[in-house]
Short mmCIF file of C-alpha atoms in Angstrom, two decimals:
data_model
loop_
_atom_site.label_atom_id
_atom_site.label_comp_id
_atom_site.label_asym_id
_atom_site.label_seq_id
_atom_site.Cartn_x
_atom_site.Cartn_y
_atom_site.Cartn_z
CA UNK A 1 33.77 57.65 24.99
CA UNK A 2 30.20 58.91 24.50
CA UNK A 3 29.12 55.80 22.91
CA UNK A 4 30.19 54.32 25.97
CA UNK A 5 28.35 56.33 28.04
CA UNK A 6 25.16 55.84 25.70
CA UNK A 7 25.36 52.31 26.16
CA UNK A 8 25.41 52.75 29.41
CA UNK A 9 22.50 54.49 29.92
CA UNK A 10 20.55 52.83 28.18
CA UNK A 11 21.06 49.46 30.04
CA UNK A 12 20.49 50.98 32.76
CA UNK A 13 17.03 53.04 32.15
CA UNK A 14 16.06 49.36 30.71
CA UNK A 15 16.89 47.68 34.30
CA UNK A 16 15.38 50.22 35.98
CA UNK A 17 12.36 50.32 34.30
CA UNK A 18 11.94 46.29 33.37
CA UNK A 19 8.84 45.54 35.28
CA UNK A 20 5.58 45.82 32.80
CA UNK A 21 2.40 45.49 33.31
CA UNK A 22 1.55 41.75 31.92
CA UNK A 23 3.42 40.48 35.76
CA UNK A 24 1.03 42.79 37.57
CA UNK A 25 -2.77 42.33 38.50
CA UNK A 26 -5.05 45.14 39.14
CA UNK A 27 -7.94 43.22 38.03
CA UNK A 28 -8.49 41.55 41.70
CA UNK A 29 -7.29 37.68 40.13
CA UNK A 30 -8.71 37.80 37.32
CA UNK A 31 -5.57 36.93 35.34
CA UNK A 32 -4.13 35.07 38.03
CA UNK A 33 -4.97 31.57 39.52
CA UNK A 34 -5.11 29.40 42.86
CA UNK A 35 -2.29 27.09 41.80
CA UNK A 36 -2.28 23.55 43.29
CA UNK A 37 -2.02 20.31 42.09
CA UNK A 38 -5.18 19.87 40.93
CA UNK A 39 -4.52 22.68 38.03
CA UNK A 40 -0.98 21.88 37.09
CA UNK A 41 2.83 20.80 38.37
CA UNK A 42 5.60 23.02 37.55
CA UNK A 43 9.30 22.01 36.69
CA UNK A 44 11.72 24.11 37.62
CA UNK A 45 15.43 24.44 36.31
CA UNK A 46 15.44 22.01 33.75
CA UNK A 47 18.26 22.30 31.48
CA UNK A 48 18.92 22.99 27.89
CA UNK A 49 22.28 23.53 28.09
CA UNK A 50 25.77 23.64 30.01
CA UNK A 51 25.51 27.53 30.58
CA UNK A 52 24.66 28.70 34.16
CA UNK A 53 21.33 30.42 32.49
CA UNK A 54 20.41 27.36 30.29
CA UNK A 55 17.29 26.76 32.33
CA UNK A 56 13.69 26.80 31.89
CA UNK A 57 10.49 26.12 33.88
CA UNK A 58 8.09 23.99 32.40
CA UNK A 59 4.38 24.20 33.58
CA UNK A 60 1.99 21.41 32.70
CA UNK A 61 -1.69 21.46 33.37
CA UNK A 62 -3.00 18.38 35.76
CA UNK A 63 -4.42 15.42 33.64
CA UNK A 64 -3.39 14.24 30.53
CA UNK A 65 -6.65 14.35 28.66
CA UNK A 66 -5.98 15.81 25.27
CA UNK A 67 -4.08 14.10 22.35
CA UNK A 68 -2.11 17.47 21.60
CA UNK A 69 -1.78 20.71 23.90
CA UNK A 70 -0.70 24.08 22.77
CA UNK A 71 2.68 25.35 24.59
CA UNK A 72 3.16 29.24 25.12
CA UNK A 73 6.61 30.43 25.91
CA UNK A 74 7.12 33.40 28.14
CA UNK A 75 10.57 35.42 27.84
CA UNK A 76 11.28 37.54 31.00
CA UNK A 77 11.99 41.12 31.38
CA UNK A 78 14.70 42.74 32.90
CA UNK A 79 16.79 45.11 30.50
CA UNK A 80 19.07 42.53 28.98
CA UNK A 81 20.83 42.30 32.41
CA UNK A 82 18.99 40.71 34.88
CA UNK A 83 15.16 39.17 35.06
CA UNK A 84 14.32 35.60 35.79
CA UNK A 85 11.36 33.04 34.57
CA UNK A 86 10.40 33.15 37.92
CA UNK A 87 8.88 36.68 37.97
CA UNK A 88 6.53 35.40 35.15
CA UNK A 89 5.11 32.62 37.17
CA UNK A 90 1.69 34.36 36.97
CA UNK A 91 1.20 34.75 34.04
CA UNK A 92 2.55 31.23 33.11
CA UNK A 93 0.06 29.63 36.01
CA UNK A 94 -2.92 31.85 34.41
CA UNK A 95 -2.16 30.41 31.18
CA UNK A 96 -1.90 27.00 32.24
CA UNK A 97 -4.63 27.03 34.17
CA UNK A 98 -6.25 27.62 30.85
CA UNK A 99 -5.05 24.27 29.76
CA UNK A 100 -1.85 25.24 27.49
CA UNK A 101 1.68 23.91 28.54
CA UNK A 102 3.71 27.02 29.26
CA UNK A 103 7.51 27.83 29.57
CA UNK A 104 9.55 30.29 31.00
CA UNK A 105 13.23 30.25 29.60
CA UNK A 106 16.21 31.76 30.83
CA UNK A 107 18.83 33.06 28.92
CA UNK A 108 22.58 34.48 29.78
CA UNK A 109 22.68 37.86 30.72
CA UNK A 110 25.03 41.08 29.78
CA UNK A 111 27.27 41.72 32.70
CA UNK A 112 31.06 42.11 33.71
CA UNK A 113 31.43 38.24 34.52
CA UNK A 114 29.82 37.60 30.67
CA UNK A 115 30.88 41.18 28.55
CA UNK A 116 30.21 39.71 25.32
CA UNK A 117 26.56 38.93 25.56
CA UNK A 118 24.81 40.51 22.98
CA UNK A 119 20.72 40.50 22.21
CA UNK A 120 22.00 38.22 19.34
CA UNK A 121 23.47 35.63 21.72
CA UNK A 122 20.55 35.99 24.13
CA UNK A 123 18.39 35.16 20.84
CA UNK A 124 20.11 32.12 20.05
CA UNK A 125 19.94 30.96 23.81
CA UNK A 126 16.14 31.21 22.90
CA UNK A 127 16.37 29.39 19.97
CA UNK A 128 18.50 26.63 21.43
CA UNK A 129 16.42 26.09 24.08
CA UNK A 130 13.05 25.11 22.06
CA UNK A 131 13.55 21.73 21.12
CA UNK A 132 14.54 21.04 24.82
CA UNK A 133 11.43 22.33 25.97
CA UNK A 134 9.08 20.71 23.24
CA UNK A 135 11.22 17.32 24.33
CA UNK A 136 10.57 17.81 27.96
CA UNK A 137 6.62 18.11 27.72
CA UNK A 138 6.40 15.30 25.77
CA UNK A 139 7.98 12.71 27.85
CA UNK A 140 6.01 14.11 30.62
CA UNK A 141 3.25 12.54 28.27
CA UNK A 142 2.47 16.24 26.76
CA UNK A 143 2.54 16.03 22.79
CA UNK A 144 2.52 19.53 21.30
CA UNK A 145 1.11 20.60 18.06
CA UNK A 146 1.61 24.17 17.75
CA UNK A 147 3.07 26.82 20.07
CA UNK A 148 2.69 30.48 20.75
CA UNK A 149 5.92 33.19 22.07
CA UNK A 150 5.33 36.04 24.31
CA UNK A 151 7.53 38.50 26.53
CA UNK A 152 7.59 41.88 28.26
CA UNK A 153 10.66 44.42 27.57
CA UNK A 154 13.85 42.58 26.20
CA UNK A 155 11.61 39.71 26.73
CA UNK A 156 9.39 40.62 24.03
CA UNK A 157 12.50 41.69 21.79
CA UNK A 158 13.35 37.85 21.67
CA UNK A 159 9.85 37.03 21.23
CA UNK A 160 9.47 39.45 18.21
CA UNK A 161 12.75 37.58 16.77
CA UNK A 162 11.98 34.30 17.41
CA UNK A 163 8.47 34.19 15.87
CA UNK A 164 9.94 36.13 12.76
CA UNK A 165 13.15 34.86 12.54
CA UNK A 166 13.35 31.78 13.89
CA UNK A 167 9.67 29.86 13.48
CA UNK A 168 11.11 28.23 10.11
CA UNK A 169 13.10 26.22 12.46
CA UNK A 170 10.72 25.89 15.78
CA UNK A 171 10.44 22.23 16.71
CA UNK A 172 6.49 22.82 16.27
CA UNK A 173 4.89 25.42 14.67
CA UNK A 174 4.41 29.09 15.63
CA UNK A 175 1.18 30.67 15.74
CA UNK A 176 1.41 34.14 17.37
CA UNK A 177 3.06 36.18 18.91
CA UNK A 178 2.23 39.00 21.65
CA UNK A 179 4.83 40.89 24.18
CA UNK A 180 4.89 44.05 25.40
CA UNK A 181 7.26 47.59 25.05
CA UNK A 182 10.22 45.39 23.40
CA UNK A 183 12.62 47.06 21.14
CA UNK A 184 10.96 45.96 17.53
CA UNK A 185 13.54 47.42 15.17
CA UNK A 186 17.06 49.24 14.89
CA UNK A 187 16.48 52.19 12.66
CA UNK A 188 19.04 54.95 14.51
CA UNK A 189 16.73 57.88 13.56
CA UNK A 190 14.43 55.96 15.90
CA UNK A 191 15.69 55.94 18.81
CA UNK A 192 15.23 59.67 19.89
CA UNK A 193 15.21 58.86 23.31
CA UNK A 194 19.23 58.54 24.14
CA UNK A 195 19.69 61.14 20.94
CA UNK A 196 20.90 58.31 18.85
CA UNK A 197 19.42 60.33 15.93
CA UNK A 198 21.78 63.01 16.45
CA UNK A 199 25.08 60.83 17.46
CA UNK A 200 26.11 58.49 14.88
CA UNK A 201 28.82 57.17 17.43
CA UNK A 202 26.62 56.49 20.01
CA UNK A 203 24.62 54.66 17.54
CA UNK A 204 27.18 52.39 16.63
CA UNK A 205 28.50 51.77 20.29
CA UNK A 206 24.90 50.80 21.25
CA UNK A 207 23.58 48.68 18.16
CA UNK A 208 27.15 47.12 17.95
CA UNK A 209 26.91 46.13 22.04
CA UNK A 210 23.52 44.93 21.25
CA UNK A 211 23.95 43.17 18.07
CA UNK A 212 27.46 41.17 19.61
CA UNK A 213 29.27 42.97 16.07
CA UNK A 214 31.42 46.22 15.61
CA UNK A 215 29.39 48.57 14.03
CA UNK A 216 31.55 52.17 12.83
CA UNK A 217 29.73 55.88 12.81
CA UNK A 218 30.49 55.43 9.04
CA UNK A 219 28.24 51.95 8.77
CA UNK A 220 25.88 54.21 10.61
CA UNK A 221 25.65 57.00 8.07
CA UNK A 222 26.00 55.17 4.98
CA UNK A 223 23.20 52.65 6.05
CA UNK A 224 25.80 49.43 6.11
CA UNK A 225 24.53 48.83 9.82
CA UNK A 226 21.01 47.60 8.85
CA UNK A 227 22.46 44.31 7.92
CA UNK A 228 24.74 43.76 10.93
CA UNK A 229 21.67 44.35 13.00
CA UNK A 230 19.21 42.30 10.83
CA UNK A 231 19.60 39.26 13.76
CA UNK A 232 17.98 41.30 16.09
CA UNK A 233 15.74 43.23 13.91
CA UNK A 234 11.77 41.72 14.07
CA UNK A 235 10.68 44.23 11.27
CA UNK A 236 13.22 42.59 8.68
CA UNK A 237 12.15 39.38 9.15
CA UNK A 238 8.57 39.90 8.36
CA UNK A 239 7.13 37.82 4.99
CA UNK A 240 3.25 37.20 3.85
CA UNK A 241 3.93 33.89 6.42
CA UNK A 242 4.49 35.36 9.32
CA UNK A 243 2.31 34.67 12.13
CA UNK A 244 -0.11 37.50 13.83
CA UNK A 245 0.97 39.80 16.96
CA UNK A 246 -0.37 41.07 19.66
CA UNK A 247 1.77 44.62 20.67
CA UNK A 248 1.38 46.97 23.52
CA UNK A 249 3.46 49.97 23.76
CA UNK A 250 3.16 52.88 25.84
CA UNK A 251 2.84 56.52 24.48
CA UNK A 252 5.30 58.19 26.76
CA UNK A 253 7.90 55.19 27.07
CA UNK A 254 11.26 57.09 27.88
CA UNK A 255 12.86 53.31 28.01
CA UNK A 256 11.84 51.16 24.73
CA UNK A 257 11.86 54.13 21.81
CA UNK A 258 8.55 54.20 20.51
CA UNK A 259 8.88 54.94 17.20
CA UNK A 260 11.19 51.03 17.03
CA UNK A 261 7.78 49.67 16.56
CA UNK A 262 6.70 51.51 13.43
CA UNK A 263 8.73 49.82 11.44
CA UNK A 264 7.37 46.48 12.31
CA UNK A 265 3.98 47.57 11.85
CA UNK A 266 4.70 49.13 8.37
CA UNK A 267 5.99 45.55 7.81
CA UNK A 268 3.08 43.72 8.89
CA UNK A 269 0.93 46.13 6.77
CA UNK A 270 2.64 45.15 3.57
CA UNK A 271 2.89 41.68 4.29
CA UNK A 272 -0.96 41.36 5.57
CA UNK A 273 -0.29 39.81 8.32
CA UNK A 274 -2.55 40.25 11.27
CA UNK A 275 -2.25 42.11 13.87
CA UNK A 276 -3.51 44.14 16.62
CA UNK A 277 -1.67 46.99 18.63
CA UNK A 278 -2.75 49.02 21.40
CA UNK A 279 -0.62 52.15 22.41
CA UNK A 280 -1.34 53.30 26.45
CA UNK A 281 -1.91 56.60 25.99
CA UNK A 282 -0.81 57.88 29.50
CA UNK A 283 2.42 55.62 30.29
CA UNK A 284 5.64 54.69 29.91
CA UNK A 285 7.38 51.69 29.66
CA UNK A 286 5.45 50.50 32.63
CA UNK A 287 2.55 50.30 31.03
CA UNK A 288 1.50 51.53 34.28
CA UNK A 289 -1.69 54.32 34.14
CA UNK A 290 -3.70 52.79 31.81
CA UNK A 291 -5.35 49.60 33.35
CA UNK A 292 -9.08 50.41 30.76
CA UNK A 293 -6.60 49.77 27.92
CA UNK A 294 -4.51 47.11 30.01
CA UNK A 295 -7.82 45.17 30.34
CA UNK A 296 -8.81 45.88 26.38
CA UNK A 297 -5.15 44.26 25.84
CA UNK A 298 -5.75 41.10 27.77
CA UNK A 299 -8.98 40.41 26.39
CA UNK A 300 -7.55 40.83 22.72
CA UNK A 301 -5.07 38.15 23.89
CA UNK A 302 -8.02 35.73 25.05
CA UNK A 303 -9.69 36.03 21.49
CA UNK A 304 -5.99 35.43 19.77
CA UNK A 305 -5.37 32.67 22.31
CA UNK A 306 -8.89 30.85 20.90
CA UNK A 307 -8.53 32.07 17.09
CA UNK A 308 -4.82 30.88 17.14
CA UNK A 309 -4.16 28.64 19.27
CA UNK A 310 -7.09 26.60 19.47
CA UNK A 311 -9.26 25.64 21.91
CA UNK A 312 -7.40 25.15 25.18
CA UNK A 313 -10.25 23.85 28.10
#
């Protein structure tokens, strides 16, 4: 029954506090853009599967001057319950503007009508989705050459996983990674927030909800778990190959546990693998009171965008 309860609560602190600060602006436009047709056409609900949620918006910068363009993929927020690409129409205009093709992708969401969703299905809607999106850009006469993955909340959870678990098999190569306050890693000692540390059957009702596999208090103590949550787990998936990240986390975040990215750092450390992460000393999951280090953030993406990604104007 508490498990329950824990799983509960912690999808809905995660809806309630979905919205981050990569889908606001308090820089007075300059992350946003005047969108009309002379910067780029956008595509809306093109499919990549049968599923209600197999959709994505594809956003292609006007022209077709350039042999190969960079695409960056954008993976909503919204708790694992709710969120659509739409929110992130911003920052996918801002970035398109800058001459990348960019995505926004849904994927099927946890609720009553679909109980078994899991992170790990809502990953593989992300992975299935790829080649469908790569496919549509080119025959809009949009060859792609190397791609980037981003997201805010359980947006940047699939991010994280994607770029480490899945780039082997991306339809184009990955090159970075950056999100915001996403869940990084599944160590139960972690995640002080909902006392997970202190309640092995909460633990296992939560990371088995999350992970789409039963998980017992037993797995919990004994350690057995790691591997049933290794799908969803960035930080296990990191090798001296992986590509560089760009992470944002806020110091006070009562939503996303904190300490989940440590472990992913530790493994970026060992690995060498660049990266760069910036912790908002004065919010929470919102990312909301720190706009000095919010601006520091986004122009550390603009320098990853050119060092990675190429040249994009």
């Amino acid at each position: 029954m508490w498990g329950l309860i824990y799983v509960g609560t912690f999808l809905a602190a995660f809806l309630g506090s979905a919205a981050v600060k990569m889908t606001a602006d308090p820089f007075h436009g300059k992350y946003t853009v005047d969108w009309d047709d002379s910067v780029g056409t956008v595509y809306t609900d093109l499919a990549y599967g049968d599923g209600e949620a197999n959709r994505f918006d594809l956003y292609v910068p006007a022209g077709h001057t350039k042999e190969h363009y960079g695409l960056i993929v954008y993976l909503h927020a919204g708790g694992f319950t709710s969120g659509d690409k739409r929110g992130d129409a911003g920052i996918l205009k801002w970035l398109c503007a800058k001459g990348y093709v960019t995505a926004g992708i849904n994927y099927t969401l946890f609720s009553q009508e679909n109980p078994t969703v899991s992170v790990y299905s809502q990953t593989m809607d992300v992975k299935n989705a790829m080649p469908h999106v790569v496919a549509a850009a080119e025959e809009l006469g949009y060859p792609l050459d190397r791609m980037a993955v981003a997201g805010g909340s359980a947006g940047g959870t699939l991010a994280l996983v994607y770029a480490y678990r899945d780039a082997g098999t991306a339809p184009i190569p990955v090159k970075m990674v950056f999100e915001m306050v996403g869940p990084a890693s599944f160590h139960f000692e972690d995640w002080t927030n909902y006392g997970l540390d202190k309640n092995p059957e909460a633990a296992a009702n939560l990371f088995g909800t999350m992970s789409g596999t039963a998980i017992t208090p037993e797995m919990i103590r004994s350690g057995e778990y790691l591997e049933t949550v290794k799908p969803i787990s960035a930080d296990r998936w990191i090798d001296e190959r992986s590509v560089p990240a760009l992470l944002a986390y806020g110091k006070h975040d009562k939503v996303c546990p904190i300490l989940s990215v440590q472990p992913l750092i530790a493994a970026l450390e060992a690995n060498h693998v660049p990266y760069d992460y910036f912790e908002f000393p004065h919010s929470g999951h919102g990312l909301q009171n720190d706009n000095r280090m919010y601006a520091q953030y986004m122009e550390k993406l603009e320098e990853y965008l050119a060092r990675y990604m190429g040249d994009a104007g």
